[in-house]
Short mmCIF file of C-alpha atoms and ligand atoms in Angstrom, two decimals:
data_model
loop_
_atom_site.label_atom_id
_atom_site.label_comp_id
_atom_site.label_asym_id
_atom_site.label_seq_id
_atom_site.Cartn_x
_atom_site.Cartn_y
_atom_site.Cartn_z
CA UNK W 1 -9.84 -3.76 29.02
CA UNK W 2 -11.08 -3.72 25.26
CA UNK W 3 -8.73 -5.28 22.83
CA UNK W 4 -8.65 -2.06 21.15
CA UNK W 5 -6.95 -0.23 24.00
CA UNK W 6 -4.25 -2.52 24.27
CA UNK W 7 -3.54 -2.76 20.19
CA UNK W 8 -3.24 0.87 19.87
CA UNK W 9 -1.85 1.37 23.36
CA UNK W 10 0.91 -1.57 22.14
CA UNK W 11 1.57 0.29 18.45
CA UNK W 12 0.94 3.85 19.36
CA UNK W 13 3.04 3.68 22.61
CA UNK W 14 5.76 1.87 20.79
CA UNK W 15 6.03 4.55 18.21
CA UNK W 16 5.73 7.25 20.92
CA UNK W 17 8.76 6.33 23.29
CA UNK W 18 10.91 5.78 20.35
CA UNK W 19 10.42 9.13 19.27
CA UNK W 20 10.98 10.41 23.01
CA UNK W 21 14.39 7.90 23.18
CA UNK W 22 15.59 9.07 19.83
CA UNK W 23 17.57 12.14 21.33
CA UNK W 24 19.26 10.41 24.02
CA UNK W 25 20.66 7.32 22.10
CA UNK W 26 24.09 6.23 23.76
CA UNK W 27 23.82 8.83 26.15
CA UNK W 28 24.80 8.19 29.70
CA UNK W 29 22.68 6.58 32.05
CA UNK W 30 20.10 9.49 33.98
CA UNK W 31 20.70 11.64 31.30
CA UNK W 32 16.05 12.06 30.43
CA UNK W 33 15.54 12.45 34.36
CA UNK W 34 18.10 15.25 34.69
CA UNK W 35 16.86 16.81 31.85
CA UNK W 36 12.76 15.93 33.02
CA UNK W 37 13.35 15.75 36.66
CA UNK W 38 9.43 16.18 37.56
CA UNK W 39 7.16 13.14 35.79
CA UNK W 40 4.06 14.72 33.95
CA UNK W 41 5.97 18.21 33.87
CA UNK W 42 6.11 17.94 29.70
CA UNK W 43 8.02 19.23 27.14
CA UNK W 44 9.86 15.94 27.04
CA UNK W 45 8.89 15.44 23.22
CA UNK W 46 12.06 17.45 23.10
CA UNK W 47 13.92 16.40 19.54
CA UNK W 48 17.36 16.50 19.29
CA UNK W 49 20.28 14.58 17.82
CA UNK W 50 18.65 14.95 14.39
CA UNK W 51 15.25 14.40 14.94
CA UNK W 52 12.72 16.36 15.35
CA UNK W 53 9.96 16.86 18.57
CA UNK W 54 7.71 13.86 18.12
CA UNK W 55 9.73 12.21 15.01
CA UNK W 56 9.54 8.34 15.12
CA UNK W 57 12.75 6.51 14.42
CA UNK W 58 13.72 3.27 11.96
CA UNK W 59 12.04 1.30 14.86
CA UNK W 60 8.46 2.56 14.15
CA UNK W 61 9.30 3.14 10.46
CA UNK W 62 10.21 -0.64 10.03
CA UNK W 63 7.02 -1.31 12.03
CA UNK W 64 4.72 0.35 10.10
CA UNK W 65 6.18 -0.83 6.78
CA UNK W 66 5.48 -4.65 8.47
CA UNK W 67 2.12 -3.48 9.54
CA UNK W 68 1.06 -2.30 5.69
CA UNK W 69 2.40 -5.33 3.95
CA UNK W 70 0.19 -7.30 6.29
CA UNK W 71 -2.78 -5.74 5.67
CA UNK W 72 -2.22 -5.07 1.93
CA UNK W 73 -1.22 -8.79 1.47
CA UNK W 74 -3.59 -10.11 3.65
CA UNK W 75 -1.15 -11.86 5.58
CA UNK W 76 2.59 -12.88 5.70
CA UNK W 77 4.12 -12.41 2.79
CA UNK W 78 7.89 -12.65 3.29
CA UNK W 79 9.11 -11.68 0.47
CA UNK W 80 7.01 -8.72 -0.07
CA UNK W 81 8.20 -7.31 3.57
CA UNK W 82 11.44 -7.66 3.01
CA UNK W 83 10.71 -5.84 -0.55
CA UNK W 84 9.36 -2.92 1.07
CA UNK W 85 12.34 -3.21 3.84
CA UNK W 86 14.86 -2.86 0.45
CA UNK W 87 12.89 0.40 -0.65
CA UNK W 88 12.81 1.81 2.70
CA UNK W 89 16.82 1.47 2.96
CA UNK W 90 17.32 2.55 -0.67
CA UNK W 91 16.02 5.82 0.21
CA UNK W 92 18.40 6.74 3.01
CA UNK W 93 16.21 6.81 6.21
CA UNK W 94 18.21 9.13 8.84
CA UNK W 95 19.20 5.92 10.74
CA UNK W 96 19.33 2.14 10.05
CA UNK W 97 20.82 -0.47 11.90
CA UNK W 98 24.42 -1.94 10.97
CA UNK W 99 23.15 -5.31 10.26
CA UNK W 100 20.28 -4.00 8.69
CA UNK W 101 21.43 -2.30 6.33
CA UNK W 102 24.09 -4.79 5.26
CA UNK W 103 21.51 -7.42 4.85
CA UNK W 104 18.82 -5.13 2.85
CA UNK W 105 21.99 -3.79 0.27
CA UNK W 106 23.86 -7.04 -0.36
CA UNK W 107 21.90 -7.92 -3.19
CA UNK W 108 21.39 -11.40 -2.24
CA UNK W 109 17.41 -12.80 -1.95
CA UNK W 110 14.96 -12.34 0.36
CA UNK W 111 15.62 -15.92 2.36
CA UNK W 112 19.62 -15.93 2.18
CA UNK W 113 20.56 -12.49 2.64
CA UNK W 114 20.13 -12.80 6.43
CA UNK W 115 21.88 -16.62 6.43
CA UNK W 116 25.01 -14.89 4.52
CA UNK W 117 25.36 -11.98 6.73
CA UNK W 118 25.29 -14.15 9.66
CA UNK W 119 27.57 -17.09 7.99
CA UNK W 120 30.35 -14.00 6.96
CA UNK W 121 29.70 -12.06 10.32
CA UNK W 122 28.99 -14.61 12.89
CA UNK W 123 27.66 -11.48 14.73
CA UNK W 124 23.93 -11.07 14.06
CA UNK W 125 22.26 -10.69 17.80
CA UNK W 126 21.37 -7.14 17.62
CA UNK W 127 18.06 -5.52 18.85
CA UNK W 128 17.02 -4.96 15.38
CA UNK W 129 14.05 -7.49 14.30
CA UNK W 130 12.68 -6.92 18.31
CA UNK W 131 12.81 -3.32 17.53
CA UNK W 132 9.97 -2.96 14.81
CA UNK W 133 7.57 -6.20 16.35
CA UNK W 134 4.83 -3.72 18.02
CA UNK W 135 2.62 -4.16 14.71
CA UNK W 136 2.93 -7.77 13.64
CA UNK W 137 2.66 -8.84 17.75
CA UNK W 138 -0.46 -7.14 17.86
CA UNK W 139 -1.62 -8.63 14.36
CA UNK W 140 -0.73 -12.54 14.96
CA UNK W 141 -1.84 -12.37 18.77
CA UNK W 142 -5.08 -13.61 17.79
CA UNK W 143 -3.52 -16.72 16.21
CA UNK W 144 -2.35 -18.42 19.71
CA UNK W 145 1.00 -18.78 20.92
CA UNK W 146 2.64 -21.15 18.54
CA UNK W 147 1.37 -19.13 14.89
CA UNK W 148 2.67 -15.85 16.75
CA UNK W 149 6.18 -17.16 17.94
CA UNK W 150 6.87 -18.55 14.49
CA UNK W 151 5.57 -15.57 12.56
CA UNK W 152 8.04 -13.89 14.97
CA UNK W 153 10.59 -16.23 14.02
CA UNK W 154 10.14 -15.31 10.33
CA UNK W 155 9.96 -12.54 9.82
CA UNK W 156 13.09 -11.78 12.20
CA UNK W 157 14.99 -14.18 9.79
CA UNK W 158 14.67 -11.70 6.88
CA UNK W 159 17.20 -8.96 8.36
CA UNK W 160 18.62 -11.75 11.55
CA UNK W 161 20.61 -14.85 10.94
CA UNK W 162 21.33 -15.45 14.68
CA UNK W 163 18.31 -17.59 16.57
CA UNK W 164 19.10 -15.25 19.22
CA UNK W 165 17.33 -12.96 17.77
CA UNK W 166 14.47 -14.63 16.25
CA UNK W 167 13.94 -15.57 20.16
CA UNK W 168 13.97 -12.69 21.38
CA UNK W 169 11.27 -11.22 18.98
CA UNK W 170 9.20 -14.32 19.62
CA UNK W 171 9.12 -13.60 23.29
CA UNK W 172 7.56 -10.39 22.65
CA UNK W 173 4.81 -11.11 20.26
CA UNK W 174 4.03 -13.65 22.95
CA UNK W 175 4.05 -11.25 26.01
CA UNK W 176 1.60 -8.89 23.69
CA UNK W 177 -0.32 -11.94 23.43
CA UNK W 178 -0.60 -12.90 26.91
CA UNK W 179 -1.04 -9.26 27.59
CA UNK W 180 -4.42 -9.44 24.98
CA UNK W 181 -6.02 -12.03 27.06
CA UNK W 182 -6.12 -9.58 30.20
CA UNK W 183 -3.11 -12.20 31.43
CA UNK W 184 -0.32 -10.69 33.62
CA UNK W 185 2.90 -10.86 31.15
CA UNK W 186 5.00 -11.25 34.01
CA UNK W 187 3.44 -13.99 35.53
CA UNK W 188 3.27 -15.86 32.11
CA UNK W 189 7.16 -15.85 31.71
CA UNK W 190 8.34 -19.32 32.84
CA UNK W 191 5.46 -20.76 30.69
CA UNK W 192 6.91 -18.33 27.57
CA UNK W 193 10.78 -19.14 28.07
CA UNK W 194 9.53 -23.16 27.82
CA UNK W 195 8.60 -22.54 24.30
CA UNK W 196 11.85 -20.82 23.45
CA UNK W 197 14.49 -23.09 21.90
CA UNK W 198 16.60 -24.90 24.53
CA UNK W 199 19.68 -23.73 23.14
CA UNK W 200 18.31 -20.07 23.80
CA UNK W 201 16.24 -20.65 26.67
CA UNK W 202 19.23 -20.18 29.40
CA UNK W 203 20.38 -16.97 28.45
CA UNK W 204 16.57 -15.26 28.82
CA UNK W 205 15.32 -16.62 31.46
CA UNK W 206 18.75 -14.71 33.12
CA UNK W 207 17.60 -11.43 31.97
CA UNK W 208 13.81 -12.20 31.85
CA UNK W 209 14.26 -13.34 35.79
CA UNK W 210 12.65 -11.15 38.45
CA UNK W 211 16.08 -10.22 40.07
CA UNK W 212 18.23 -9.47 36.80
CA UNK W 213 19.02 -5.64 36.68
CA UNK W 214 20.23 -4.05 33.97
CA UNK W 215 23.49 -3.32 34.80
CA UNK W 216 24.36 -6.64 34.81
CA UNK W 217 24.20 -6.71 30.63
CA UNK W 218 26.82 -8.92 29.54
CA UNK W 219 26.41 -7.07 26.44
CA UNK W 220 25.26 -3.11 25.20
CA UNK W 221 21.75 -2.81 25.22
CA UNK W 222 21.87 -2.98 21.55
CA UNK W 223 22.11 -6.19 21.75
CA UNK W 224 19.02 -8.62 22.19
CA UNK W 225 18.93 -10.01 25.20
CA UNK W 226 19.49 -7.15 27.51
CA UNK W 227 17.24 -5.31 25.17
CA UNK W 228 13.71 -7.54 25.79
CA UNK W 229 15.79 -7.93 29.72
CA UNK W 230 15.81 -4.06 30.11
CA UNK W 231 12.39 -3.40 28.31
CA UNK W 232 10.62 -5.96 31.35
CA UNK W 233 12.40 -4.61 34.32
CA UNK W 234 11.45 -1.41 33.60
CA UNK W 235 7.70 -2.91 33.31
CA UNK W 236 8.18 -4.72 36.11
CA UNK W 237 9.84 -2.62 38.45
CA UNK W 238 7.44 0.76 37.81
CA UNK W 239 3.21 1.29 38.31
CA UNK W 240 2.55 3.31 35.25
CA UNK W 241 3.03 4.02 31.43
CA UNK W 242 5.20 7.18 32.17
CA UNK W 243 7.51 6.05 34.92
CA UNK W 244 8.13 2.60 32.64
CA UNK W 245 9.29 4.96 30.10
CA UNK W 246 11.44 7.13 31.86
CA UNK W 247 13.44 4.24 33.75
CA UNK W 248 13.65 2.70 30.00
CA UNK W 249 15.22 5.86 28.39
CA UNK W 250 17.23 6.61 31.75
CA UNK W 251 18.88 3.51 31.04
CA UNK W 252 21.16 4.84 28.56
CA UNK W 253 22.77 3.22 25.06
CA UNK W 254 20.34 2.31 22.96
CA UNK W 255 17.31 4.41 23.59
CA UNK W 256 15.24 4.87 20.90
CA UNK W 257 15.07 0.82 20.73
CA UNK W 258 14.88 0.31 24.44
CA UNK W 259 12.07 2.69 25.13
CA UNK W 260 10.18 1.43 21.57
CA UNK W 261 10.64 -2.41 22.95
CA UNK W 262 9.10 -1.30 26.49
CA UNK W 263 6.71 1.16 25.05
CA UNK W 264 5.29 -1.96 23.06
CA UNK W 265 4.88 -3.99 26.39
CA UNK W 266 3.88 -1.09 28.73
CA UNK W 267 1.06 0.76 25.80
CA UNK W 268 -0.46 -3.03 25.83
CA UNK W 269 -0.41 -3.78 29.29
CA UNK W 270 -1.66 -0.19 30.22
CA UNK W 271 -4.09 0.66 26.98
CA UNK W 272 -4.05 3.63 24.95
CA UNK W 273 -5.53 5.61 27.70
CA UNK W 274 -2.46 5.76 29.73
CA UNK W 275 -0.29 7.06 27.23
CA UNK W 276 0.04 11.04 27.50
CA UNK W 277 -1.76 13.06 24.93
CA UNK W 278 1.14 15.28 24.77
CA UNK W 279 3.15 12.77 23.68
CA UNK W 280 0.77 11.55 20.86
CA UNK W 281 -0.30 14.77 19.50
CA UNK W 282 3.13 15.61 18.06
CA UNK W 283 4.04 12.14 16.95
CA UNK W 284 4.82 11.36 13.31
CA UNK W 285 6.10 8.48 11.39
CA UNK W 286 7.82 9.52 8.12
CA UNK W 287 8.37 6.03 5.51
CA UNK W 288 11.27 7.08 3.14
CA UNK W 289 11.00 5.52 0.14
CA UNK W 290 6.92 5.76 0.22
CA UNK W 291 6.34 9.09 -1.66
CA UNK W 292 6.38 11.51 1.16
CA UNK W 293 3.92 9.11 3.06
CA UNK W 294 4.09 10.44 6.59
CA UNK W 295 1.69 8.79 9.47
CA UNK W 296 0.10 10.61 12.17
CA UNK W 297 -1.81 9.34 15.62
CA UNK W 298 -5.05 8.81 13.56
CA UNK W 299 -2.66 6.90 10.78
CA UNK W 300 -1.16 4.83 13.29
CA UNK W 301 -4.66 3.76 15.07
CA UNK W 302 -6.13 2.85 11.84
CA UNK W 303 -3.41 0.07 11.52
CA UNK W 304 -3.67 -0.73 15.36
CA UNK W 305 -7.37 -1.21 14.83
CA UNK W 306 -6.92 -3.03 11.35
CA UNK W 307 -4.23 -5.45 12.05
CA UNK W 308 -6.54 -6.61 15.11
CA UNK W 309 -8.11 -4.01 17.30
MG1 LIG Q 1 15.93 3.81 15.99
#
């Protein structure tokens, strides 16, 4: 498959099943196949909960902003991300993460805010930095394994304290890269989890392993680990973009971030092909904070094809 069909298939899909999780975050579990019980029936670009059909989340948003400062820095620039992370939040976004937002409005620095949350909280696992890692996966695949995990590592650090997460996110720039190199992600999982930090390494290769099921979370699904767990089982257990989606959002909790995280892993595995058109055509990506900027398909394959198409 061309490298293009997997960028845009891992940003584009990302954004898309974000959007189509947004209305059933911390629902019960079932709640998208009651509601869609036939696959390919549409209309499941529904809206709801305060967002509207095809209206990408802070997952996407967060992504996006990451994907612009990369290209308009020409390359990592930490500080300016987490700049453009500040605006973002200053503008009142309709939903931001906990952590998040505590980190981005404490009016600490770009390199301790993260470190202080973490040192006052000691809680600083959540799903947040995996969440918004479609666009800089798909930029830093082409730099091998090691420049991808640690620009994963980084720039997870500006909003996560907790290695946990920084892991986590690492994990999944890594599957996209695998996933690049027409490698089976699933196959290439023991050889990822020996590159994650032994003190980390036990507690995903439980939820990473072939027979975990999500029901045996330890922990919501807002959390990172069952997050990246939940977002591979339901690549590894279905044949198609669609179905992975559905069993991701069926899951329950934390859907918009669930479905984003497998939508990354399933639109790059599967290209952009495989992706339904009537889930694209409505999609939109508003950026709060960026004078009414809001991005469309065409906006969001641009990036895919400039950060590394
Ligand atoms: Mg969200």
């Amino acid at each position: 498959m061309k490298r293009m069909q997997r960028a845009a298939g891992a940003v584009v899909g990302s954004a898309v099943d974000d959007a189509l999780g947004a209305p059933f975050e911390f629902g019960p579990q079932g709640a998208f196949s009651a509601r869609f019980p036939a696959p390919g029936a549409g209309g499941e670009m529904c809206g709801g909960g305060g967002w509207d059909p095809g209206e990408a989340t802070d997952d996407t948003q967060m992504a996006v902003l990451v994907a612009e400062s990369l290209l308009e820095q020409g390359g990592l620039d930490l500080p300016d991300i987490f700049a453009r992370f500040q605006r973002w939040a200053a503008a009142g976004p309709k939903d931001i993460g906990l952590q998040t937002e505590d980190v981005l409005t404490n009016g600490m620095p770009w390199d301790l805010a993260a470190a202080v949350h973490f040192q006052v909280n000691q809680r600083a696992a959540g799903n947040g930095s995996l969440m918004r890692a479609s666009t800089c996966a798909v930029h830093f695949a082409a730099a091998g394994r090691e420049a991808t995990m640690d620009a994963a590592h980084r720039i997870a650090a500006l909003t996560h304290g907790d290695r946990a997460a920084w892991e986590g996110t690492a994990i999944f720039h890594e599957l996209i890269r695998v996933t690049f190199e027409d490698a089976d992600p699933l196959t290439a999982l023991p050889d990822i989890l020996a590159h994650v930090h032994p003190d980390h390494r036990g507690r995903y290769a439980t939820v990473l392993s072939p027979d975990w099921h999500p029901d045996e979370a330890t922990e919501f699904n807002g959390a990172v680990w069952p997050c990246l767990g939940s977002a591979v089982w339901a690549l590894r257990t279905t044949t198609g973009f669609e179905d992975a989606i559905r069993a991701a959002i069926d899951l329950g909790g934390d859907t918009d971030t669930v479905a984003a995280v497998t939508g990354g892993l399933a639109g790059a595995y599967y290209g952009l092909d495989a992706i339904p058109v009537r889930w694209t055509q409505p999609l939109h990506v508003p950026l709060p904070g960026f004078d009414g900027q809001v991005l469309h398909l065409a906006d969001l394959l641009d990036l895919a094809h400039r950060l590394g198409g």
